[in-house]
mmCIF file of C-alpha atoms in Angstrom:
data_model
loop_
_atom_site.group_PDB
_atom_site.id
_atom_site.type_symbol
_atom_site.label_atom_id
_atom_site.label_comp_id
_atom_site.label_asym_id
_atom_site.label_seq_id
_atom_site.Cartn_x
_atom_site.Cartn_y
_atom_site.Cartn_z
ATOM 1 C CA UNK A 1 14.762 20.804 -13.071
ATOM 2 C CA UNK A 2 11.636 18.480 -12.629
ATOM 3 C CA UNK A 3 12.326 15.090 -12.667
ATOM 4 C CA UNK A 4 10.052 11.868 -13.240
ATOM 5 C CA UNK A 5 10.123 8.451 -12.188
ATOM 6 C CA UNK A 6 8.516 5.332 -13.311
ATOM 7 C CA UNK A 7 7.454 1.959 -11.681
ATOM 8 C CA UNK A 8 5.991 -0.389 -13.914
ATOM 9 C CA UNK A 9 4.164 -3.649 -13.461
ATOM 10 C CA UNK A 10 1.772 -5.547 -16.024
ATOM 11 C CA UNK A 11 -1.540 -4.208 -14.431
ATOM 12 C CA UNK A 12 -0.161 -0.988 -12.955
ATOM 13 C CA UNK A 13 1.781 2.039 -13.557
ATOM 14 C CA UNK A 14 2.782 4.609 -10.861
ATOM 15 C CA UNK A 15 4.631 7.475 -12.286
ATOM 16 C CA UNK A 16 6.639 10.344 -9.532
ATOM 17 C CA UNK A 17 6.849 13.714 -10.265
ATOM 18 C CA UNK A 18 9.412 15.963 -8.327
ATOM 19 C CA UNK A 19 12.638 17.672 -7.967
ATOM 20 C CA UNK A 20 15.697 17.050 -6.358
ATOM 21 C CA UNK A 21 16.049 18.752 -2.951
ATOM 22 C CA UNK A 22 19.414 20.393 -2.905
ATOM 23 C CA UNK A 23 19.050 22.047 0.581
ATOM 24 C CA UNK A 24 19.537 18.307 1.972
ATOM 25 C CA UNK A 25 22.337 18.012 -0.179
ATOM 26 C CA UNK A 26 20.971 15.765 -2.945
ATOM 27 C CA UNK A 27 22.321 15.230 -6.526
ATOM 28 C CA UNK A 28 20.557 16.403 -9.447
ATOM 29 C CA UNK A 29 18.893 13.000 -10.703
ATOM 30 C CA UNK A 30 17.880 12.518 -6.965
ATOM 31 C CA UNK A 31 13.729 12.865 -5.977
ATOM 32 C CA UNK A 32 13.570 14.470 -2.736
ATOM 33 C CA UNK A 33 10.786 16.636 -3.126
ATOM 34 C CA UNK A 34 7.487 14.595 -4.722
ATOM 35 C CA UNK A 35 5.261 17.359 -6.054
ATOM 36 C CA UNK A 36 2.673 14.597 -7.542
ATOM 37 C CA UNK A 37 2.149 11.037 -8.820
ATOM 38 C CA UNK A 38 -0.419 9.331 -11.734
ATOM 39 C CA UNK A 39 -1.349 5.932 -10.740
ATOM 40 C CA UNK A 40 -2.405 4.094 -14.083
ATOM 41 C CA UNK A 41 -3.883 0.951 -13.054
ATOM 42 C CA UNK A 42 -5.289 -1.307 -15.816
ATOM 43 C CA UNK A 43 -8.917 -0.597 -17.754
ATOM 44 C CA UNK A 44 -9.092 2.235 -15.011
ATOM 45 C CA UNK A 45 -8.922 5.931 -15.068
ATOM 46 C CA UNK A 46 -5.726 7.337 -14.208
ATOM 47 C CA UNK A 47 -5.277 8.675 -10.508
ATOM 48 C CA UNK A 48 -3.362 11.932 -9.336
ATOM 49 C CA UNK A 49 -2.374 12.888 -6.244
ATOM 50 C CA UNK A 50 0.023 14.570 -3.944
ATOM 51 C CA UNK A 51 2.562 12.921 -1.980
ATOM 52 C CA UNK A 52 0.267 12.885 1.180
ATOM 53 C CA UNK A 53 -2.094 10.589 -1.206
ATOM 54 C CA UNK A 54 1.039 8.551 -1.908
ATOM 55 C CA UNK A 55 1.502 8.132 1.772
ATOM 56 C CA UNK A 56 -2.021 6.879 2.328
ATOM 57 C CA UNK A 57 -1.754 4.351 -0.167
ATOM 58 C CA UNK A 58 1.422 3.476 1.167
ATOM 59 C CA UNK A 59 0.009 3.248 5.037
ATOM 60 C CA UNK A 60 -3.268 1.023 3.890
ATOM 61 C CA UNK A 61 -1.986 -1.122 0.790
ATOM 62 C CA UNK A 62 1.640 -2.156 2.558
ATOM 63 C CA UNK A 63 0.203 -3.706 5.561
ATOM 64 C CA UNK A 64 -2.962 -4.963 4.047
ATOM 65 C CA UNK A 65 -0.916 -7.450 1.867
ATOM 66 C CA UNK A 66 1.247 -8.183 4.956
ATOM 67 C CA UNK A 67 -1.821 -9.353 6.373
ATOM 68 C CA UNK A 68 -3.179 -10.963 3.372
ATOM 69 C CA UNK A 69 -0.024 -13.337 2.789
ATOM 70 C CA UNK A 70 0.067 -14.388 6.797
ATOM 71 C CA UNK A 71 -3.835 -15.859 5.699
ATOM 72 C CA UNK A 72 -5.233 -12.949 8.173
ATOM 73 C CA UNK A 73 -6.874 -10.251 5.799
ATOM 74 C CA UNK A 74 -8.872 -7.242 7.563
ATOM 75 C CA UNK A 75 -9.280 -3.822 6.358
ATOM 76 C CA UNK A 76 -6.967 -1.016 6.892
ATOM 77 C CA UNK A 77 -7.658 2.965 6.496
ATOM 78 C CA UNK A 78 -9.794 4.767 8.456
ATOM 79 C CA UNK A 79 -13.024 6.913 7.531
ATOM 80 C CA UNK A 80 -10.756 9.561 7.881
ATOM 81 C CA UNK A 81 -8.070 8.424 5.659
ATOM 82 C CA UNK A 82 -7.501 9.283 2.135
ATOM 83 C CA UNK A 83 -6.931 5.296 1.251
ATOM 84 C CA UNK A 84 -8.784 2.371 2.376
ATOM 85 C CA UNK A 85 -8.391 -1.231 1.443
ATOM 86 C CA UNK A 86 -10.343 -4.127 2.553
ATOM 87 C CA UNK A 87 -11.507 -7.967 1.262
ATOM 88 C CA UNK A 88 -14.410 -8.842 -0.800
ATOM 89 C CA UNK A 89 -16.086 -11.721 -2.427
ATOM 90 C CA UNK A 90 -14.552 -11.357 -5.418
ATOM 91 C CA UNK A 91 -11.282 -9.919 -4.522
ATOM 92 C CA UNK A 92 -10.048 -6.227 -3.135
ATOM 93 C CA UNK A 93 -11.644 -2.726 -2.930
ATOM 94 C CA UNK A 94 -9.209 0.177 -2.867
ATOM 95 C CA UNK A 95 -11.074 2.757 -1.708
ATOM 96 C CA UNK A 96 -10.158 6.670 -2.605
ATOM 97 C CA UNK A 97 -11.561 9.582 -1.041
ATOM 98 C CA UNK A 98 -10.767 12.912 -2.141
ATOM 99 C CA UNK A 99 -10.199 16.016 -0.797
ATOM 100 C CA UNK A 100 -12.200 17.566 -3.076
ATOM 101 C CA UNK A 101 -15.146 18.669 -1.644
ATOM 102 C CA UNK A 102 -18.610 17.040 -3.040
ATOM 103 C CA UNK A 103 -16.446 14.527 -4.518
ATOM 104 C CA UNK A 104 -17.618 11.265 -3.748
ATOM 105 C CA UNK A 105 -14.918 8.181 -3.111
ATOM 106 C CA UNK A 106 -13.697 6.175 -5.755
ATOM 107 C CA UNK A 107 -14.244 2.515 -5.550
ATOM 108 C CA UNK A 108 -11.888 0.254 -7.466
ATOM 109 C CA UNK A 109 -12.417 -3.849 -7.701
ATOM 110 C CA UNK A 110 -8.915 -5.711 -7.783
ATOM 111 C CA UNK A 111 -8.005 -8.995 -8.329
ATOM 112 C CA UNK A 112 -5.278 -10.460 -6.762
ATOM 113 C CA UNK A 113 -2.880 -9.843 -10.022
ATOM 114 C CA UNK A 114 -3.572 -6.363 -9.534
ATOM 115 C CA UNK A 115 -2.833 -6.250 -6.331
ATOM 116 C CA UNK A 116 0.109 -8.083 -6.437
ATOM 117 C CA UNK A 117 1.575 -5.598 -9.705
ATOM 118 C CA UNK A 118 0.747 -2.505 -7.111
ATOM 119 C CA UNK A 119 2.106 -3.924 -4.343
ATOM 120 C CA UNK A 120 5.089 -4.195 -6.699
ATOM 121 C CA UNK A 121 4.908 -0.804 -7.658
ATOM 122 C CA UNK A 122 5.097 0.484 -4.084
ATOM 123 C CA UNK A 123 7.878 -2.064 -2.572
ATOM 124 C CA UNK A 124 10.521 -0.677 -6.054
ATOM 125 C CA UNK A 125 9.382 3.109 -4.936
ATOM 126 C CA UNK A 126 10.222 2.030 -1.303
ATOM 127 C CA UNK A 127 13.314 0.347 -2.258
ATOM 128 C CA UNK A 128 14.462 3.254 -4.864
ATOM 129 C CA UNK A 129 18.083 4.945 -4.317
ATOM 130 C CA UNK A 130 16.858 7.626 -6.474
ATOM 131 C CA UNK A 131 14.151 8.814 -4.332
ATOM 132 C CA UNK A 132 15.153 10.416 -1.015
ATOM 133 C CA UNK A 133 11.516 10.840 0.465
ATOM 134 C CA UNK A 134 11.192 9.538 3.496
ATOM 135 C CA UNK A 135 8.031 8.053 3.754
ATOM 136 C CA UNK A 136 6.573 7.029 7.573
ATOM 137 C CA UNK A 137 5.475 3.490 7.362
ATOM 138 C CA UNK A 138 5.571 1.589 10.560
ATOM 139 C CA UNK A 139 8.189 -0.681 10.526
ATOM 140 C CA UNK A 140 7.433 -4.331 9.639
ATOM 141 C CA UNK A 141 6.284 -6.263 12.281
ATOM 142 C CA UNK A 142 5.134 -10.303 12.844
ATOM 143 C CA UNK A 143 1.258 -10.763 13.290
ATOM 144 C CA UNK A 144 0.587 -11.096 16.759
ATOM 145 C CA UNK A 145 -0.134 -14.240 18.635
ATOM 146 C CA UNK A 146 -3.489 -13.231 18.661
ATOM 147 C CA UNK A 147 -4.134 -12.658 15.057
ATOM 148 C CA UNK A 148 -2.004 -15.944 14.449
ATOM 149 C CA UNK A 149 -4.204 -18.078 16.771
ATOM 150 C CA UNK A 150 -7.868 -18.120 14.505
ATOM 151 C CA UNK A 151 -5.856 -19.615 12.014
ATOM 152 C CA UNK A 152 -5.151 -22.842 14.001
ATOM 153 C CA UNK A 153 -8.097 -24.950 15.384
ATOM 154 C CA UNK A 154 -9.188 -24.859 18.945
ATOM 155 C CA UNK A 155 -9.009 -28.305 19.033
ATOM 156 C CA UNK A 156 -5.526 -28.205 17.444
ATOM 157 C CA UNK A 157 -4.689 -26.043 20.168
ATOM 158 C CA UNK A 158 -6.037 -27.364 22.661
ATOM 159 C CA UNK A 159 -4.846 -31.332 22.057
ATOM 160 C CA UNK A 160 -1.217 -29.882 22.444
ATOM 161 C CA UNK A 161 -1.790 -29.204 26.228
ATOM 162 C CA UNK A 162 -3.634 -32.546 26.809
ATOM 163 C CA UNK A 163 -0.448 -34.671 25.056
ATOM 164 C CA UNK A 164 2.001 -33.121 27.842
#
């Protein structure tokens, strides 16, 4: 019994394919095994992929926009990984590599809107009761002190140990 599941945003459609695992004692209308996903994002080509893609754009998207609200954006994925965001001039690039050999990556432009509506997409899969995969994000985490302190001027910094 395959079973879909949708996650809709104005910009963005993700769309779960799977069945319910009923060795871990799920119910029928449960997702606990993901055998693919179409991401449909707007005036774009839709994107398939297996649930390891799904976990790369999980692992780079998530914490990118983590970073991007706390005013410190940097790029996340690796060469290695399937999924690589980063900043540009004129917004995002999500970056998708395939595993497709000869297949050269795909390079989307996002605005922040679009961003935002897949960022929305992946927090309602995350926060789904009807899908039982567990996915292995790191668990959410303040910036460090570090990464908190080139937001504040030196000299900002620096008067608050003079006044004491």
């Amino acid at each position: 019994m395959k079973l879909s599941t949708r996650y809709e945003q104005t910009s963005c459609r993700l769309v779960l394919e799977g069945l319910p695992d009923l060795s871990a004692g799920h119910s029928a209308d449960t997702l606990g095994i993901i055998t693919g996903f179409t991401l449909a994002l707007a005036g774009r080509t839709e994107l398939e992929g297996k649930r390891d893609h799904l976990q790369a754009l999980l692992n780079a998207v998530m914490p990118y926009a983590r970073h991007l609200l706390s005013g410190q954006p940097r790029a996340f994925g690796a060469a290695s990984d399937a999924v690589a965001v980063e900043p540009t001039a004129g917004g995002h690039q999500l970056e998708l590599r395939s595993s497709q050999p000869d297949t050269p990556p795909l390079r989307l432009q996002l605005d922040d809107a679009e961003l935002a509506d897949l960022v929305r997409c992946l927090d309602q899969l995350r926060l789904d009761a009807r899908v039982a995969v567990p996915f292995e994000l790191p668990p959410p985490q303040p910036l460090r002190r570090r990464e908190l302190r080139r937001r504040q001027p030196l000299a900002q910094r620096l008067s608050a140990c003079l006044l004491y």
